[in-house]
PDB file of N, CA and C in Angstrom:
ATOM      1  N   MET A1302       0.842  -1.073  -0.211  1.00  0.00           N
ATOM      2  CA  MET A1302      -0.591  -0.003   0.156  1.00  0.00           C
ATOM      3  C   MET A1302       0.881   0.964  -0.386  1.00  0.00           C
ATOM      4  N   ALA A1303       1.364   0.876  -0.768  1.00  0.00           N
ATOM      5  CA  ALA A1303       2.794   2.254  -1.127  1.00  0.00           C
ATOM      6  C   ALA A1303       2.100   4.039  -1.177  1.00  0.00           C
ATOM      7  N   LYS A1304       1.259   3.994  -2.099  1.00  0.00           N
ATOM      8  CA  LYS A1304      -0.194   4.593  -2.899  1.00  0.00           C
ATOM      9  C   LYS A1304      -0.939   5.217  -1.312  1.00  0.00           C
ATOM     10  N   THR A1305      -1.633   5.994  -1.054  1.00  0.00           N
ATOM     11  CA  THR A1305      -2.603   6.375  -0.339  1.00  0.00           C
ATOM     12  C   THR A1305      -3.884   6.441  -0.882  1.00  0.00           C
ATOM     13  N   LYS A1306      -4.881   5.044  -0.609  1.00  0.00           N
ATOM     14  CA  LYS A1306      -5.914   5.231  -0.699  1.00  0.00           C
ATOM     15  C   LYS A1306      -6.931   5.717  -0.352  1.00  0.00           C
ATOM     16  N   SER A1307      -8.331   6.026  -0.711  1.00  0.00           N
ATOM     17  CA  SER A1307      -9.410   6.214   0.327  1.00  0.00           C
ATOM     18  C   SER A1307      -9.930   5.401   0.944  1.00  0.00           C
ATOM     19  N   LEU A1308     -10.123   5.714   2.057  1.00  0.00           N
ATOM     20  CA  LEU A1308     -11.071   4.747   2.999  1.00  0.00           C
ATOM     21  C   LEU A1308     -12.349   3.937   2.208  1.00  0.00           C
ATOM     22  N   GLU A1309     -12.790   4.034   1.177  1.00  0.00           N
ATOM     23  CA  GLU A1309     -13.579   3.949   0.623  1.00  0.00           C
ATOM     24  C   GLU A1309     -13.307   2.428  -0.505  1.00  0.00           C
ATOM     25  N   THR A1310     -12.080   3.012  -0.631  1.00  0.00           N
ATOM     26  CA  THR A1310     -11.423   2.041  -1.726  1.00  0.00           C
ATOM     27  C   THR A1310     -11.087   0.980  -1.041  1.00  0.00           C
ATOM     28  N   ALA A1311     -10.444   1.154   0.222  1.00  0.00           N
ATOM     29  CA  ALA A1311      -9.918   0.554   1.355  1.00  0.00           C
ATOM     30  C   ALA A1311     -11.212  -0.523   1.198  1.00  0.00           C
ATOM     31  N   PHE A1312     -12.241  -0.109   1.684  1.00  0.00           N
ATOM     32  CA  PHE A1312     -13.626  -1.315   2.192  1.00  0.00           C
ATOM     33  C   PHE A1312     -14.400  -1.801   0.890  1.00  0.00           C
ATOM     34  N   GLU A1313     -13.859  -1.328  -0.157  1.00  0.00           N
ATOM     35  CA  GLU A1313     -14.134  -2.343  -1.443  1.00  0.00           C
ATOM     36  C   GLU A1313     -13.655  -3.635  -1.287  1.00  0.00           C
ATOM     37  N   GLU A1314     -11.661  -3.310  -1.459  1.00  0.00           N
ATOM     38  CA  GLU A1314     -10.913  -3.909  -1.444  1.00  0.00           C
ATOM     39  C   GLU A1314     -11.067  -4.922   0.144  1.00  0.00           C
ATOM     40  N   LEU A1315     -11.095  -4.748   1.292  1.00  0.00           N
ATOM     41  CA  LEU A1315     -11.488  -5.946   2.027  1.00  0.00           C
ATOM     42  C   LEU A1315     -13.589  -6.852   1.473  1.00  0.00           C
ATOM     43  N   ASP A1316     -13.911  -5.957   0.836  1.00  0.00           N
ATOM     44  CA  ASP A1316     -14.867  -6.825   0.312  1.00  0.00           C
ATOM     45  C   ASP A1316     -15.040  -7.967  -0.611  1.00  0.00           C
ATOM     46  N   ALA A1317     -13.731  -7.141  -1.292  1.00  0.00           N
ATOM     47  CA  ALA A1317     -13.382  -8.264  -2.370  1.00  0.00           C
ATOM     48  C   ALA A1317     -12.505  -9.437  -1.654  1.00  0.00           C
ATOM     49  N   LEU A1318     -11.743  -9.225  -0.890  1.00  0.00           N
ATOM     50  CA  LEU A1318     -11.228  -9.994   0.029  1.00  0.00           C
ATOM     51  C   LEU A1318     -12.186 -11.377   0.512  1.00  0.00           C
ATOM     52  N   VAL A1319     -13.216 -10.629   1.405  1.00  0.00           N
ATOM     53  CA  VAL A1319     -13.944 -11.612   1.894  1.00  0.00           C
ATOM     54  C   VAL A1319     -14.791 -12.517   1.047  1.00  0.00           C
ATOM     55  N   ALA A1320     -15.614 -11.533  -0.265  1.00  0.00           N
ATOM     56  CA  ALA A1320     -15.652 -12.702  -0.923  1.00  0.00           C
ATOM     57  C   ALA A1320     -15.191 -13.904  -1.578  1.00  0.00           C
ATOM     58  N   LYS A1321     -13.978 -14.086  -1.637  1.00  0.00           N
ATOM     59  CA  LYS A1321     -12.696 -14.621  -1.958  1.00  0.00           C
ATOM     60  C   LYS A1321     -12.647 -15.786  -0.956  1.00  0.00           C
ATOM     61  N   MET A1322     -12.926 -15.201   0.318  1.00  0.00           N
ATOM     62  CA  MET A1322     -12.167 -16.215   1.378  1.00  0.00           C
ATOM     63  C   MET A1322     -13.444 -16.974   1.709  1.00  0.00           C
ATOM     64  N   GLU A1323     -15.308 -16.851   1.481  1.00  0.00           N
ATOM     65  CA  GLU A1323     -15.666 -17.190   1.407  1.00  0.00           C
ATOM     66  C   GLU A1323     -16.096 -18.502   0.829  1.00  0.00           C
ATOM     67  N   ASP A1324     -15.134 -18.645  -0.780  1.00  0.00           N
ATOM     68  CA  ASP A1324     -15.063 -19.724  -1.519  1.00  0.00           C
ATOM     69  C   ASP A1324     -14.916 -20.814  -0.910  1.00  0.00           C
ATOM     70  N   LYS A1325     -15.727 -22.220  -0.804  1.00  0.00           N
ATOM     71  CA  LYS A1325     -14.887 -23.168   0.193  1.00  0.00           C
ATOM     72  C   LYS A1325     -13.974 -24.321  -0.695  1.00  0.00           C
ATOM     73  N   ASP A1326     -13.708 -23.561  -2.245  1.00  0.00           N
ATOM     74  CA  ASP A1326     -12.392 -24.093  -2.594  1.00  0.00           C
ATOM     75  C   ASP A1326     -11.349 -23.685  -2.510  1.00  0.00           C
ATOM     76  N   ILE A1327     -11.057 -22.788  -1.564  1.00  0.00           N
ATOM     77  CA  ILE A1327      -9.513 -21.630  -1.795  1.00  0.00           C
ATOM     78  C   ILE A1327      -8.696 -22.314  -1.282  1.00  0.00           C
ATOM     79  N   PRO A1328      -7.540 -22.695  -1.293  1.00  0.00           N
ATOM     80  CA  PRO A1328      -6.834 -23.337  -0.831  1.00  0.00           C
ATOM     81  C   PRO A1328      -5.946 -22.368   0.592  1.00  0.00           C
ATOM     82  N   LEU A1329      -5.798 -23.168   1.730  1.00  0.00           N
ATOM     83  CA  LEU A1329      -5.763 -22.757   2.858  1.00  0.00           C
ATOM     84  C   LEU A1329      -4.334 -21.958   2.357  1.00  0.00           C
ATOM     85  N   GLU A1330      -3.339 -22.153   2.019  1.00  0.00           N
ATOM     86  CA  GLU A1330      -2.115 -21.075   1.601  1.00  0.00           C
ATOM     87  C   GLU A1330      -2.724 -19.775   1.338  1.00  0.00           C
ATOM     88  N   GLU A1331      -3.610 -19.590   0.113  1.00  0.00           N
ATOM     89  CA  GLU A1331      -4.182 -18.345  -0.751  1.00  0.00           C
ATOM     90  C   GLU A1331      -5.122 -18.241   0.803  1.00  0.00           C
ATOM     91  N   ALA A1332      -6.065 -18.810   1.020  1.00  0.00           N
ATOM     92  CA  ALA A1332      -6.718 -18.275   2.317  1.00  0.00           C
ATOM     93  C   ALA A1332      -6.090 -16.920   3.389  1.00  0.00           C
ATOM     94  N   PHE A1333      -5.060 -18.259   3.831  1.00  0.00           N
ATOM     95  CA  PHE A1333      -3.841 -17.346   4.783  1.00  0.00           C
ATOM     96  C   PHE A1333      -3.502 -15.338   4.179  1.00  0.00           C
ATOM     97  N   LYS A1334      -3.011 -16.048   3.079  1.00  0.00           N
ATOM     98  CA  LYS A1334      -2.707 -14.889   2.330  1.00  0.00           C
ATOM     99  C   LYS A1334      -3.857 -13.400   2.513  1.00  0.00           C
ATOM    100  N   LEU A1335      -4.599 -14.247   1.842  1.00  0.00           N
ATOM    101  CA  LEU A1335      -6.157 -13.406   1.862  1.00  0.00           C
ATOM    102  C   LEU A1335      -6.143 -12.415   3.104  1.00  0.00           C
ATOM    103  N   TYR A1336      -6.184 -13.586   4.151  1.00  0.00           N
ATOM    104  CA  TYR A1336      -6.287 -12.975   5.631  1.00  0.00           C
ATOM    105  C   TYR A1336      -5.049 -12.019   6.043  1.00  0.00           C
ATOM    106  N   GLN A1337      -4.022 -12.261   5.734  1.00  0.00           N
ATOM    107  CA  GLN A1337      -3.283 -11.234   5.951  1.00  0.00           C
ATOM    108  C   GLN A1337      -3.086  -9.749   5.442  1.00  0.00           C
ATOM    109  N   GLU A1338      -3.707  -9.839   4.124  1.00  0.00           N
ATOM    110  CA  GLU A1338      -3.898  -8.330   3.220  1.00  0.00           C
ATOM    111  C   GLU A1338      -5.001  -8.347   3.928  1.00  0.00           C
ATOM    112  N   GLY A1339      -6.080  -8.879   4.774  1.00  0.00           N
ATOM    113  CA  GLY A1339      -7.488  -8.245   4.917  1.00  0.00           C
ATOM    114  C   GLY A1339      -6.425  -7.435   6.555  1.00  0.00           C
ATOM    115  N   LEU A1340      -6.099  -7.759   6.887  1.00  0.00           N
ATOM    116  CA  LEU A1340      -5.555  -6.799   8.354  1.00  0.00           C
ATOM    117  C   LEU A1340      -4.853  -6.450   7.723  1.00  0.00           C
ATOM    118  N   LYS A1341      -4.315  -6.154   7.249  1.00  0.00           N
ATOM    119  CA  LYS A1341      -3.038  -4.846   6.853  1.00  0.00           C
ATOM    120  C   LYS A1341      -4.352  -3.598   6.052  1.00  0.00           C
ATOM    121  N   LEU A1342      -5.265  -4.009   5.454  1.00  0.00           N
ATOM    122  CA  LEU A1342      -6.413  -2.918   5.185  1.00  0.00           C
ATOM    123  C   LEU A1342      -7.031  -2.618   5.879  1.00  0.00           C
ATOM    124  N   LEU A1343      -7.002  -3.757   7.358  1.00  0.00           N
ATOM    125  CA  LEU A1343      -8.184  -2.897   8.580  1.00  0.00           C
ATOM    126  C   LEU A1343      -6.849  -1.888   9.277  1.00  0.00           C
ATOM    127  N   LYS A1344      -5.650  -1.843   9.582  1.00  0.00           N
ATOM    128  CA  LYS A1344      -5.049  -1.546  10.086  1.00  0.00           C
ATOM    129  C   LYS A1344      -4.902  -0.296   9.024  1.00  0.00           C
ATOM    130  N   TYR A1345      -4.777   0.017   8.306  1.00  0.00           N
ATOM    131  CA  TYR A1345      -4.644   1.261   7.057  1.00  0.00           C
ATOM    132  C   TYR A1345      -6.424   1.771   7.386  1.00  0.00           C
ATOM    133  N   CYS A1346      -7.602   1.141   7.931  1.00  0.00           N
ATOM    134  CA  CYS A1346      -8.747   1.646   7.968  1.00  0.00           C
ATOM    135  C   CYS A1346      -8.981   2.586   9.095  1.00  0.00           C
ATOM    136  N   ASN A1347      -8.470   1.677  10.112  1.00  0.00           N
ATOM    137  CA  ASN A1347      -8.159   2.101  11.156  1.00  0.00           C
ATOM    138  C   ASN A1347      -7.640   3.155  12.141  1.00  0.00           C
ATOM    139  N   GLY A1348      -6.585   3.081  10.923  1.00  0.00           N
ATOM    140  CA  GLY A1348      -5.559   4.655  11.507  1.00  0.00           C
ATOM    141  C   GLY A1348      -6.246   5.741  10.886  1.00  0.00           C
ATOM    142  N   ALA A1349      -6.622   5.664   9.563  1.00  0.00           N
ATOM    143  CA  ALA A1349      -7.831   6.551   8.336  1.00  0.00           C
ATOM    144  C   ALA A1349      -8.711   7.273   9.454  1.00  0.00           C
ATOM    145  N   ILE A1350      -9.107   6.272   9.862  1.00  0.00           N
ATOM    146  CA  ILE A1350     -10.687   6.556  10.757  1.00  0.00           C
ATOM    147  C   ILE A1350     -10.273   7.181  11.767  1.00  0.00           C
ATOM    148  N   ASP A1351      -8.891   6.914  12.780  1.00  0.00           N
ATOM    149  CA  ASP A1351      -8.232   7.642  13.990  1.00  0.00           C
ATOM    150  C   ASP A1351      -8.097   8.994  13.574  1.00  0.00           C
ATOM    151  N   LYS A1352      -7.230   9.445  12.172  1.00  0.00           N
ATOM    152  CA  LYS A1352      -7.239  10.417  11.795  1.00  0.00           C
ATOM    153  C   LYS A1352      -8.429  11.645  11.437  1.00  0.00           C
ATOM    154  N   VAL A1353      -9.466  10.478  11.394  1.00  0.00           N
ATOM    155  CA  VAL A1353     -10.743  11.637  10.886  1.00  0.00           C
ATOM    156  C   VAL A1353     -11.156  11.834  12.279  1.00  0.00           C
ATOM    157  N   GLU A1354     -11.154  11.175  13.089  1.00  0.00           N
ATOM    158  CA  GLU A1354     -11.727  11.402  14.640  1.00  0.00           C
ATOM    159  C   GLU A1354     -11.156  12.259  15.282  1.00  0.00           C
ATOM    160  N   LYS A1355      -9.663  12.287  15.121  1.00  0.00           N
ATOM    161  CA  LYS A1355      -8.875  13.450  15.872  1.00  0.00           C
ATOM    162  C   LYS A1355      -9.140  14.936  15.211  1.00  0.00           C
ATOM    163  N   LYS A1356      -9.406  15.046  13.804  1.00  0.00           N
ATOM    164  CA  LYS A1356      -9.642  16.127  13.119  1.00  0.00           C
ATOM    165  C   LYS A1356     -11.060  16.807  13.662  1.00  0.00           C
ATOM    166  N   ILE A1357     -11.855  15.638  13.919  1.00  0.00           N
ATOM    167  CA  ILE A1357     -13.425  16.850  14.625  1.00  0.00           C
ATOM    168  C   ILE A1357     -13.223  16.622  15.650  1.00  0.00           C
ATOM    169  N   ILE A1358     -12.331  16.335  16.468  1.00  0.00           N
ATOM    170  CA  ILE A1358     -12.415  16.594  17.765  1.00  0.00           C
ATOM    171  C   ILE A1358     -11.459  17.931  17.949  1.00  0.00           C
ATOM    172  N   GLU A1359     -10.450  18.069  17.171  1.00  0.00           N
ATOM    173  CA  GLU A1359      -9.789  19.423  17.219  1.00  0.00           C
ATOM    174  C   GLU A1359     -10.818  20.251  16.588  1.00  0.00           C
ATOM    175  N   ILE A1360     -11.700  20.502  15.481  1.00  0.00           N
ATOM    176  CA  ILE A1360     -12.706  21.255  15.145  1.00  0.00           C
ATOM    177  C   ILE A1360     -13.813  21.657  16.309  1.00  0.00           C
ATOM    178  N   HIS A1361     -14.164  20.601  17.065  1.00  0.00           N
ATOM    179  CA  HIS A1361     -15.229  20.926  17.474  1.00  0.00           C
ATOM    180  C   HIS A1361     -14.302  21.568  18.991  1.00  0.00           C
ATOM    181  N   GLY A1362     -13.755  21.046  19.205  1.00  0.00           N
ATOM    182  CA  GLY A1362     -12.891  21.943  20.615  1.00  0.00           C
ATOM    183  C   GLY A1362     -12.659  23.041  19.661  1.00  0.00           C
ATOM    184  N   ASP A1363     -12.196  23.873  18.949  1.00  0.00           N
ATOM    185  CA  ASP A1363     -12.082  25.427  18.217  1.00  0.00           C
ATOM    186  C   ASP A1363     -13.073  25.927  18.475  1.00  0.00           C
ATOM    187  N   GLU A1364     -14.609  25.403  17.951  1.00  0.00           N
ATOM    188  CA  GLU A1364     -15.724  26.151  18.186  1.00  0.00           C
ATOM    189  C   GLU A1364     -16.011  26.300  19.329  1.00  0.00           C
ATOM    190  N   GLU A1365     -15.674  25.578  20.406  1.00  0.00           N
ATOM    191  CA  GLU A1365     -15.925  25.336  21.661  1.00  0.00           C
ATOM    192  C   GLU A1365     -15.227  26.876  22.502  1.00  0.00           C
ATOM    193  N   ALA A1366     -14.006  27.003  21.995  1.00  0.00           N
ATOM    194  CA  ALA A1366     -13.335  28.160  22.129  1.00  0.00           C
ATOM    195  C   ALA A1366     -13.397  29.533  22.008  1.00  0.00           C
ATOM    196  N   GLU A1367     -14.191  29.762  20.586  1.00  0.00           N
ATOM    197  CA  GLU A1367     -14.715  30.888  20.318  1.00  0.00           C
ATOM    198  C   GLU A1367     -15.910  31.438  21.146  1.00  0.00           C
TER     199      GLU A1367
END
């Protein structure tokens, strides 16, 4: 994930990974690779959401100070 992606794109990728993992014929090694990729995407999403929450708190704090 060298390039910055939107949160929406990351969620779409997660949805695609879940769909692939739901295939009962998927080999275990491939399922594990998809799982690892999904964890990376979740970490990215959590970080992006945390940044947005911090900005909202900051903006809200600035409004209260006025």
